[in-house]
Short mmCIF file of C-alpha atoms and ligand atoms in Angstrom, two decimals:
data_model
loop_
_atom_site.label_atom_id
_atom_site.label_comp_id
_atom_site.label_asym_id
_atom_site.label_seq_id
_atom_site.Cartn_x
_atom_site.Cartn_y
_atom_site.Cartn_z
CA MET C 28 119.95 88.13 80.75
CA PRO C 29 116.69 87.19 79.43
CA GLY C 30 113.10 87.37 80.90
CA ARG C 31 109.96 84.61 80.99
CA ILE C 32 108.92 85.15 77.59
CA GLY C 33 111.93 85.14 76.23
CA PHE C 34 113.12 88.58 75.30
CA PRO C 35 116.71 90.50 77.19
CA ARG C 36 115.29 92.21 79.87
CA ILE C 37 117.39 94.64 82.13
CA PRO C 38 115.84 94.70 85.88
CA LEU C 39 115.11 97.91 86.77
CA ALA C 40 112.09 98.02 88.71
CA HIS C 41 111.29 96.72 92.50
CA LEU C 42 109.13 93.09 91.56
CA PRO C 43 106.41 92.61 92.08
CA THR C 44 105.58 95.80 92.86
CA PRO C 45 102.67 95.15 96.21
CA LEU C 46 99.05 94.32 96.02
CA GLU C 47 96.57 95.81 98.33
CA ARG C 48 92.95 95.36 99.70
CA LEU C 49 91.30 99.14 99.39
CA ASP C 50 88.73 98.44 101.39
CA ARG C 51 87.80 101.42 103.55
CA LEU C 52 87.51 103.43 99.73
CA GLY C 53 85.55 100.14 98.73
CA ALA C 54 83.36 100.44 101.32
CA HIS C 55 82.36 104.49 100.82
CA LEU C 56 81.62 102.66 97.26
CA GLY C 57 79.61 100.17 98.33
CA MET C 58 81.49 96.58 98.13
CA GLU C 59 82.07 94.13 99.34
CA PRO C 60 85.24 93.61 102.08
CA GLY C 61 88.16 92.06 99.05
CA ALA C 62 86.37 93.53 95.75
CA LEU C 63 88.58 96.11 95.79
CA SER C 64 92.47 96.31 94.86
CA ILE C 65 95.05 98.26 93.87
CA LYS C 66 98.41 97.17 91.78
CA ARG C 67 101.36 99.70 93.55
CA ASP C 68 103.05 100.33 89.89
CA ASP C 69 104.38 103.22 92.15
CA ALA C 70 106.10 101.80 94.12
CA THR C 71 108.89 100.40 91.48
CA GLY C 72 111.28 102.75 92.47
CA LEU C 73 113.89 104.18 89.34
CA ALA C 74 113.90 107.41 90.03
CA GLY C 75 109.87 108.10 91.54
CA GLY C 76 108.39 104.86 90.27
CA GLY C 77 105.40 104.56 87.54
CA ASN C 78 104.39 102.39 85.53
CA LYS C 79 107.25 103.17 82.35
CA ALA C 80 110.24 100.87 84.52
CA ARG C 81 108.79 97.92 83.65
CA LYS C 82 108.55 99.16 79.66
CA LEU C 83 112.69 100.02 79.82
CA GLU C 84 113.24 97.03 81.26
CA TYR C 85 112.79 96.13 77.68
CA LEU C 86 113.26 98.13 75.85
CA CYS C 87 117.00 99.60 76.98
CA ALA C 88 117.95 96.04 77.04
CA ASP C 89 116.45 96.13 73.45
CA ALA C 90 119.05 99.69 72.64
CA GLN C 91 122.02 98.06 74.42
CA ALA C 92 121.12 94.17 72.12
CA ARG C 93 121.17 96.62 68.71
CA GLY C 94 124.57 98.74 69.91
CA CYS C 95 122.78 101.48 71.10
CA ASP C 96 124.60 104.37 72.97
CA THR C 97 121.56 106.81 72.86
CA LEU C 98 118.36 106.59 74.43
CA VAL C 99 115.94 109.57 72.37
CA THR C 100 112.66 110.26 73.76
CA GLY C 101 109.58 113.38 75.02
CA GLY C 102 106.84 113.65 76.16
CA GLY C 103 104.71 116.66 77.72
CA HIS C 104 105.97 118.67 80.14
CA GLN C 105 105.71 117.54 83.72
CA SER C 106 106.44 114.22 81.43
CA ASN C 107 106.76 110.83 84.35
CA HIS C 108 108.47 108.43 81.15
CA VAL C 109 110.71 111.77 80.42
CA ARG C 110 111.94 111.02 83.60
CA MET C 111 112.58 107.88 83.75
CA THR C 112 113.98 107.04 80.80
CA ALA C 113 116.56 109.65 81.71
CA ALA C 114 116.93 107.72 85.26
CA ALA C 115 116.78 103.89 83.54
CA ALA C 116 120.11 105.80 81.16
CA ASN C 117 121.91 106.93 84.12
CA ARG C 118 121.64 103.34 85.58
CA VAL C 119 122.57 101.40 82.50
CA GLY C 120 124.95 104.08 80.81
CA LEU C 121 124.10 105.13 77.77
CA ALA C 122 123.95 108.99 76.76
CA CYS C 123 120.04 110.72 77.19
CA THR C 124 118.20 113.38 75.11
CA VAL C 125 114.87 114.37 75.62
CA VAL C 126 112.43 116.73 74.18
CA ILE C 127 109.65 118.04 76.27
CA ALA C 128 106.96 120.40 75.09
CA GLY C 129 106.44 123.63 76.16
CA ALA C 130 109.29 126.15 77.19
CA GLN C 131 111.72 125.35 79.44
CA PRO C 132 110.84 126.98 82.89
CA GLU C 133 112.43 129.65 85.15
CA GLN C 134 111.90 127.72 88.59
CA PRO C 135 112.06 124.33 87.75
CA SER C 136 109.21 122.27 89.37
CA GLY C 137 108.11 118.64 89.46
CA ASN C 138 108.78 116.03 87.48
CA VAL C 139 111.28 119.33 85.09
CA LEU C 140 112.65 119.30 88.67
CA LEU C 141 114.31 115.59 88.71
CA ASP C 142 115.10 116.41 84.63
CA GLU C 143 117.47 118.34 85.86
CA LEU C 144 119.71 116.74 88.93
CA LEU C 145 119.08 113.51 86.26
CA GLY C 146 120.29 115.47 83.35
CA PRO C 147 120.17 114.33 79.69
CA ALA C 148 120.32 116.42 76.86
CA ILE C 149 117.47 118.91 77.18
CA VAL C 150 115.45 120.02 74.26
CA TRP C 151 112.25 122.20 74.77
CA ILE C 152 110.22 122.09 71.75
CA GLY C 153 107.39 124.67 72.46
CA PRO C 154 104.30 123.46 72.60
CA ALA C 155 103.55 119.84 70.94
CA THR C 156 101.07 117.69 69.62
CA TYR C 157 101.25 114.49 70.64
CA TYR C 158 102.10 113.87 66.71
CA ALA C 159 105.12 116.94 67.05
CA ILE C 160 106.72 115.42 70.28
CA GLU C 161 106.54 112.41 68.19
CA ALA C 162 108.22 114.30 64.90
CA ALA C 163 110.47 115.52 67.84
CA ILE C 164 111.82 112.38 68.93
CA VAL C 165 112.70 111.16 65.30
CA HIS C 166 114.18 115.14 64.12
CA GLU C 167 116.44 114.55 66.72
CA SER C 168 117.44 110.88 66.50
CA GLU C 169 119.04 112.09 63.08
CA ARG C 170 120.54 114.71 64.39
CA LEU C 171 122.55 111.82 66.48
CA THR C 172 122.89 110.00 64.74
CA ALA C 173 124.72 112.20 61.08
CA THR C 174 126.81 113.09 64.37
CA GLY C 175 127.69 109.68 64.41
CA ARG C 176 126.36 108.54 67.78
CA ARG C 177 123.90 105.89 68.02
CA PRO C 178 121.04 106.41 68.67
CA TYR C 179 117.33 104.83 70.68
CA ALA C 180 114.22 106.60 69.18
CA ILE C 181 111.62 105.29 72.03
CA PRO C 182 107.73 106.96 71.54
CA VAL C 183 106.03 108.58 73.53
CA GLY C 184 105.18 107.18 77.27
CA GLY C 185 107.03 103.89 75.49
CA ALA C 186 104.46 102.57 73.98
CA ASN C 187 105.96 100.82 71.27
CA ALA C 188 105.59 96.68 71.39
CA ILE C 189 109.01 96.00 73.09
CA GLY C 190 107.86 98.62 76.23
CA ALA C 191 104.34 96.98 76.53
CA LEU C 192 105.80 93.62 76.66
CA GLY C 193 106.83 95.15 80.57
CA TYR C 194 102.95 95.34 80.38
CA VAL C 195 102.33 91.60 79.52
CA VAL C 196 104.52 89.87 81.99
CA ALA C 197 102.89 92.23 84.61
CA ALA C 198 99.40 90.75 84.12
CA GLU C 199 101.02 87.32 85.06
CA GLU C 200 102.36 88.82 87.84
CA LEU C 201 98.80 89.63 89.32
CA ARG C 202 97.83 86.30 88.97
CA THR C 203 99.56 84.86 90.28
CA GLN C 204 99.90 87.40 93.37
CA GLN C 205 96.36 87.34 93.40
CA ARG C 206 96.74 83.19 93.38
CA ALA C 207 98.51 83.41 96.01
CA GLN C 208 96.71 86.13 98.39
CA LEU C 209 93.35 84.55 98.08
CA GLY C 210 93.77 80.41 98.40
CA ALA C 211 92.36 78.33 97.09
CA GLN C 212 88.59 80.47 96.92
CA LEU C 213 89.80 82.09 93.85
CA ALA C 214 87.57 85.07 93.66
CA GLU C 215 89.93 85.51 90.41
CA VAL C 216 90.56 89.29 89.07
CA GLU C 217 87.31 90.80 86.99
CA LEU C 218 88.25 94.01 86.29
CA VAL C 219 91.63 96.07 85.73
CA VAL C 220 90.69 99.70 85.90
CA VAL C 221 94.19 101.91 84.25
CA ALA C 222 95.15 105.45 82.97
CA ASP C 223 95.46 105.37 78.62
CA GLY C 224 97.83 107.64 77.73
CA SER C 225 99.58 106.76 74.97
CA GLY C 226 98.66 103.19 75.73
CA GLY C 227 100.85 101.55 75.69
CA THR C 228 100.38 99.69 79.56
CA HIS C 229 96.31 99.21 78.80
CA ALA C 230 97.59 96.79 75.20
CA GLY C 231 99.98 94.95 77.47
CA LEU C 232 98.25 93.92 79.56
CA ALA C 233 94.83 92.65 77.85
CA ALA C 234 97.06 90.67 75.43
CA GLY C 235 98.75 89.60 79.16
CA PHE C 236 95.52 88.81 80.04
CA ASP C 237 94.42 87.33 76.92
CA ASP C 238 91.49 89.26 76.51
CA HIS C 239 90.09 92.87 76.01
CA ALA C 240 86.77 92.23 78.62
CA LEU C 241 89.53 92.22 82.05
CA VAL C 242 90.59 95.98 81.26
CA LEU C 243 88.65 99.24 81.21
CA GLY C 244 90.97 101.74 79.84
CA ILE C 245 90.39 105.35 81.01
CA ASP C 246 91.60 108.27 78.63
CA VAL C 247 92.83 111.04 79.59
CA GLY C 248 93.21 113.51 76.81
CA ALA C 249 97.20 112.94 75.59
CA ARG C 250 95.86 110.83 72.65
CA PRO C 251 92.54 110.58 70.00
CA ASP C 252 93.46 108.16 68.65
CA LEU C 253 93.10 105.64 71.56
CA ASP C 254 90.37 103.76 70.17
CA GLN C 255 92.59 102.37 67.42
CA GLN C 256 95.80 102.12 68.68
CA VAL C 257 94.93 99.97 72.09
CA PRO C 258 93.56 97.24 70.21
CA SER C 259 96.47 97.26 67.55
CA LYS C 260 99.17 97.62 69.93
CA ALA C 261 97.81 94.59 71.94
CA ASP C 262 97.58 92.52 69.08
CA GLU C 263 101.41 93.28 67.90
CA VAL C 264 102.17 92.88 71.26
CA ALA C 265 100.47 89.46 71.56
CA ALA C 266 102.08 88.61 68.43
CA LEU C 267 105.60 89.09 69.58
CA ALA C 268 105.32 87.48 72.74
CA GLY C 269 104.23 84.25 71.14
CA LEU C 270 100.19 84.81 72.44
CA PRO C 271 96.70 84.39 70.88
CA PRO C 272 95.69 88.41 70.32
CA PRO C 273 93.51 89.12 72.87
CA ALA C 274 89.64 88.10 73.37
CA GLY C 275 86.58 90.20 72.96
CA HIS C 276 86.85 94.95 72.47
CA CYS C 277 88.35 97.29 73.57
CA GLN C 278 86.78 99.11 76.61
CA ILE C 279 87.83 103.05 76.61
CA ASP C 280 86.07 105.36 79.11
CA HIS C 281 86.59 108.55 76.79
CA ASP C 282 83.90 110.15 80.22
CA GLN C 283 86.92 111.94 82.26
CA ILE C 284 88.82 113.54 80.30
CA GLY C 285 87.56 117.69 81.20
CA MET C 286 89.26 120.24 79.51
CA GLY C 287 92.28 118.07 77.60
CA TYR C 288 95.31 116.11 78.86
CA ALA C 289 97.09 117.67 82.42
CA ALA C 290 93.76 119.95 83.03
CA PRO C 291 92.15 118.81 86.54
CA THR C 292 88.77 118.05 86.85
CA ASP C 293 86.62 118.01 89.74
CA ALA C 294 85.35 114.35 89.39
CA CYS C 295 89.75 114.17 89.49
CA ARG C 296 90.07 116.12 92.72
CA GLU C 297 87.40 113.62 94.47
CA ALA C 298 89.02 111.12 93.55
CA LEU C 299 92.77 112.58 95.14
CA GLU C 300 91.03 113.10 98.36
CA LEU C 301 89.28 109.66 98.45
CA ALA C 302 92.28 107.31 97.97
CA ALA C 303 94.57 109.37 100.21
CA ARG C 304 91.56 110.10 103.10
CA LEU C 305 90.42 106.29 102.85
CA GLU C 306 93.41 105.56 102.00
CA GLY C 307 96.45 107.55 102.42
CA VAL C 308 97.21 106.56 98.59
CA ILE C 309 98.02 109.47 97.42
CA LEU C 310 96.93 110.05 93.06
CA ASP C 311 98.27 111.97 90.48
CA PRO C 312 96.87 114.69 88.45
CA VAL C 313 96.83 114.04 85.01
CA TYR C 314 96.46 110.09 84.65
CA THR C 315 95.63 108.22 88.17
CA GLY C 316 93.67 110.15 89.06
CA LYS C 317 91.01 110.42 86.60
CA ALA C 318 92.00 107.04 86.02
CA MET C 319 90.00 106.74 89.70
CA ALA C 320 87.76 109.17 88.53
CA GLY C 321 86.67 106.69 85.60
CA LEU C 322 86.39 103.94 88.11
CA ILE C 323 84.12 105.41 90.74
CA GLN C 324 81.82 106.88 88.30
CA ALA C 325 81.50 102.64 87.07
CA ARG C 326 81.16 101.84 90.37
CA ARG C 327 78.90 103.97 91.11
CA ASP C 328 76.20 104.11 87.77
CA GLY C 329 76.37 100.02 87.85
CA ARG C 330 79.55 98.97 85.14
CA ILE C 331 81.08 98.11 88.51
CA GLY C 332 78.97 95.34 90.42
CA ALA C 333 79.41 95.19 94.57
CA SER C 334 81.26 92.25 94.46
CA THR C 335 83.52 92.28 91.19
CA THR C 336 86.66 92.27 91.77
CA THR C 337 88.38 94.74 90.49
CA VAL C 338 92.38 96.04 90.81
CA PHE C 339 93.06 100.06 89.98
CA TRP C 340 96.69 99.46 88.67
CA HIS C 341 98.34 103.28 89.91
CA THR C 342 100.91 104.31 87.33
CA GLY C 343 102.96 106.48 89.94
CA GLY C 344 102.80 109.96 88.89
CA MET C 345 103.62 111.84 92.56
CA PRO C 346 106.05 114.85 90.89
CA ALA C 347 103.85 115.71 89.05
CA LEU C 348 101.89 117.20 92.16
CA PHE C 349 104.79 119.43 93.21
CA ALA C 350 104.73 121.85 89.85
CA ARG C 351 102.92 124.94 91.03
CA ALA C 352 99.96 124.94 88.84
CA TYR C 353 98.93 121.48 90.59
CA ALA C 354 99.80 122.89 93.84
CA ASP C 355 98.11 125.55 93.94
CA TRP C 356 95.35 123.44 92.64
CA ILE C 357 94.99 121.10 95.60
CA ARG C 358 95.01 124.31 98.12
CA THR C 359 92.77 126.38 96.77
CA GLY C 360 89.92 123.27 94.50
CA SER C 361 89.35 125.78 91.57
CA THR C 362 89.98 124.01 88.70
CA LEU C 363 89.82 126.90 86.09
CA TRP C 364 92.47 126.17 84.14
CA THR C 365 93.92 126.91 80.60
CA THR C 366 96.66 124.50 79.32
C1 PLP X 1 102.24 107.27 81.30
C2 PLP X 1 101.54 107.13 82.16
C3 PLP X 1 101.25 106.62 82.88
C4 PLP X 1 100.08 106.18 81.02
O1 PLP X 1 100.59 105.43 79.84
P1 PLP X 1 100.49 104.35 78.89
O2 PLP X 1 101.12 103.12 78.57
O3 PLP X 1 101.21 105.88 78.33
O4 PLP X 1 98.69 104.37 78.44
C5 PLP X 1 99.90 106.91 83.30
N1 PLP X 1 100.17 107.56 84.52
C6 PLP X 1 101.05 107.90 84.74
C7 PLP X 1 101.78 108.21 85.91
C8 PLP X 1 102.26 108.08 83.43
O5 PLP X 1 103.01 108.26 83.73
#
């Protein structure tokens, strides 16, 4: 089925995702009623939900169009992208091989438990950097090709231009929804705050809004080259969608990484508690907790004003909370953490 931007798309996500006001959290941060809202991409469905569902709609359609029979991807130990790719493969009837950084745990928890239930071929590659995971995805694809299979390699986070098309369309979805909800008085969105892992979501949104000034990405420490990757990926996906390159300068906040990718911080914990206790919204320790911490910091230092129409883009990730290490962190508040 061709999607709105003329690329084949397989519907996998529950769309549009809700756009909800966060007036109680907004009030806590000294914001006017209606200024702060949340885009619920944690509610996309697909084996627990999250931002990868929108990317996989385009990636799976591309895989099928190319006659591929196996999705190949990878990620960190508690990768949401791995979980959702395995689910998408099952839903569309493709095989799936995933490479995961780290050692196979004795007792699977969080995303790994769901991975085992979903049943892709899992290759544990030991401690690995972002680039080592990318290399392992290529390696597994070549190995499958040599055995006569037709692999479709998806980079970490689904962060190529095809995947980012999902967020070009999502930007339009937000605008439409906002206009419908606000009626004629039009306080258009002034800032979207989103977690930057691979940066594909940020790139797609900037391209879809046609303006870098509307998106503030919060670096969670997954890759060191976001400042180059996001703008170049945004130009690439804009070209693919037939749009002009987005105006302005790419905005990425690098202040919330703490000790590194997946290592929680005190600010992340404060964000998790505020969202849970003021709004009943569950954030995750790896991505959305740090992203919300970045929003709170930007509000406190005045980069977000009391009436700035701000949308926090929730990208999912709840299963990681059920990984043992994070459960201990939630209970004890301990941020003594080693990666
Ligand atoms: C993958 C992921 C992100 C980061 O998205 P990118 O497009 O890779 O930057 C953010 N939040 C959650 C929960 C994710 O799983």
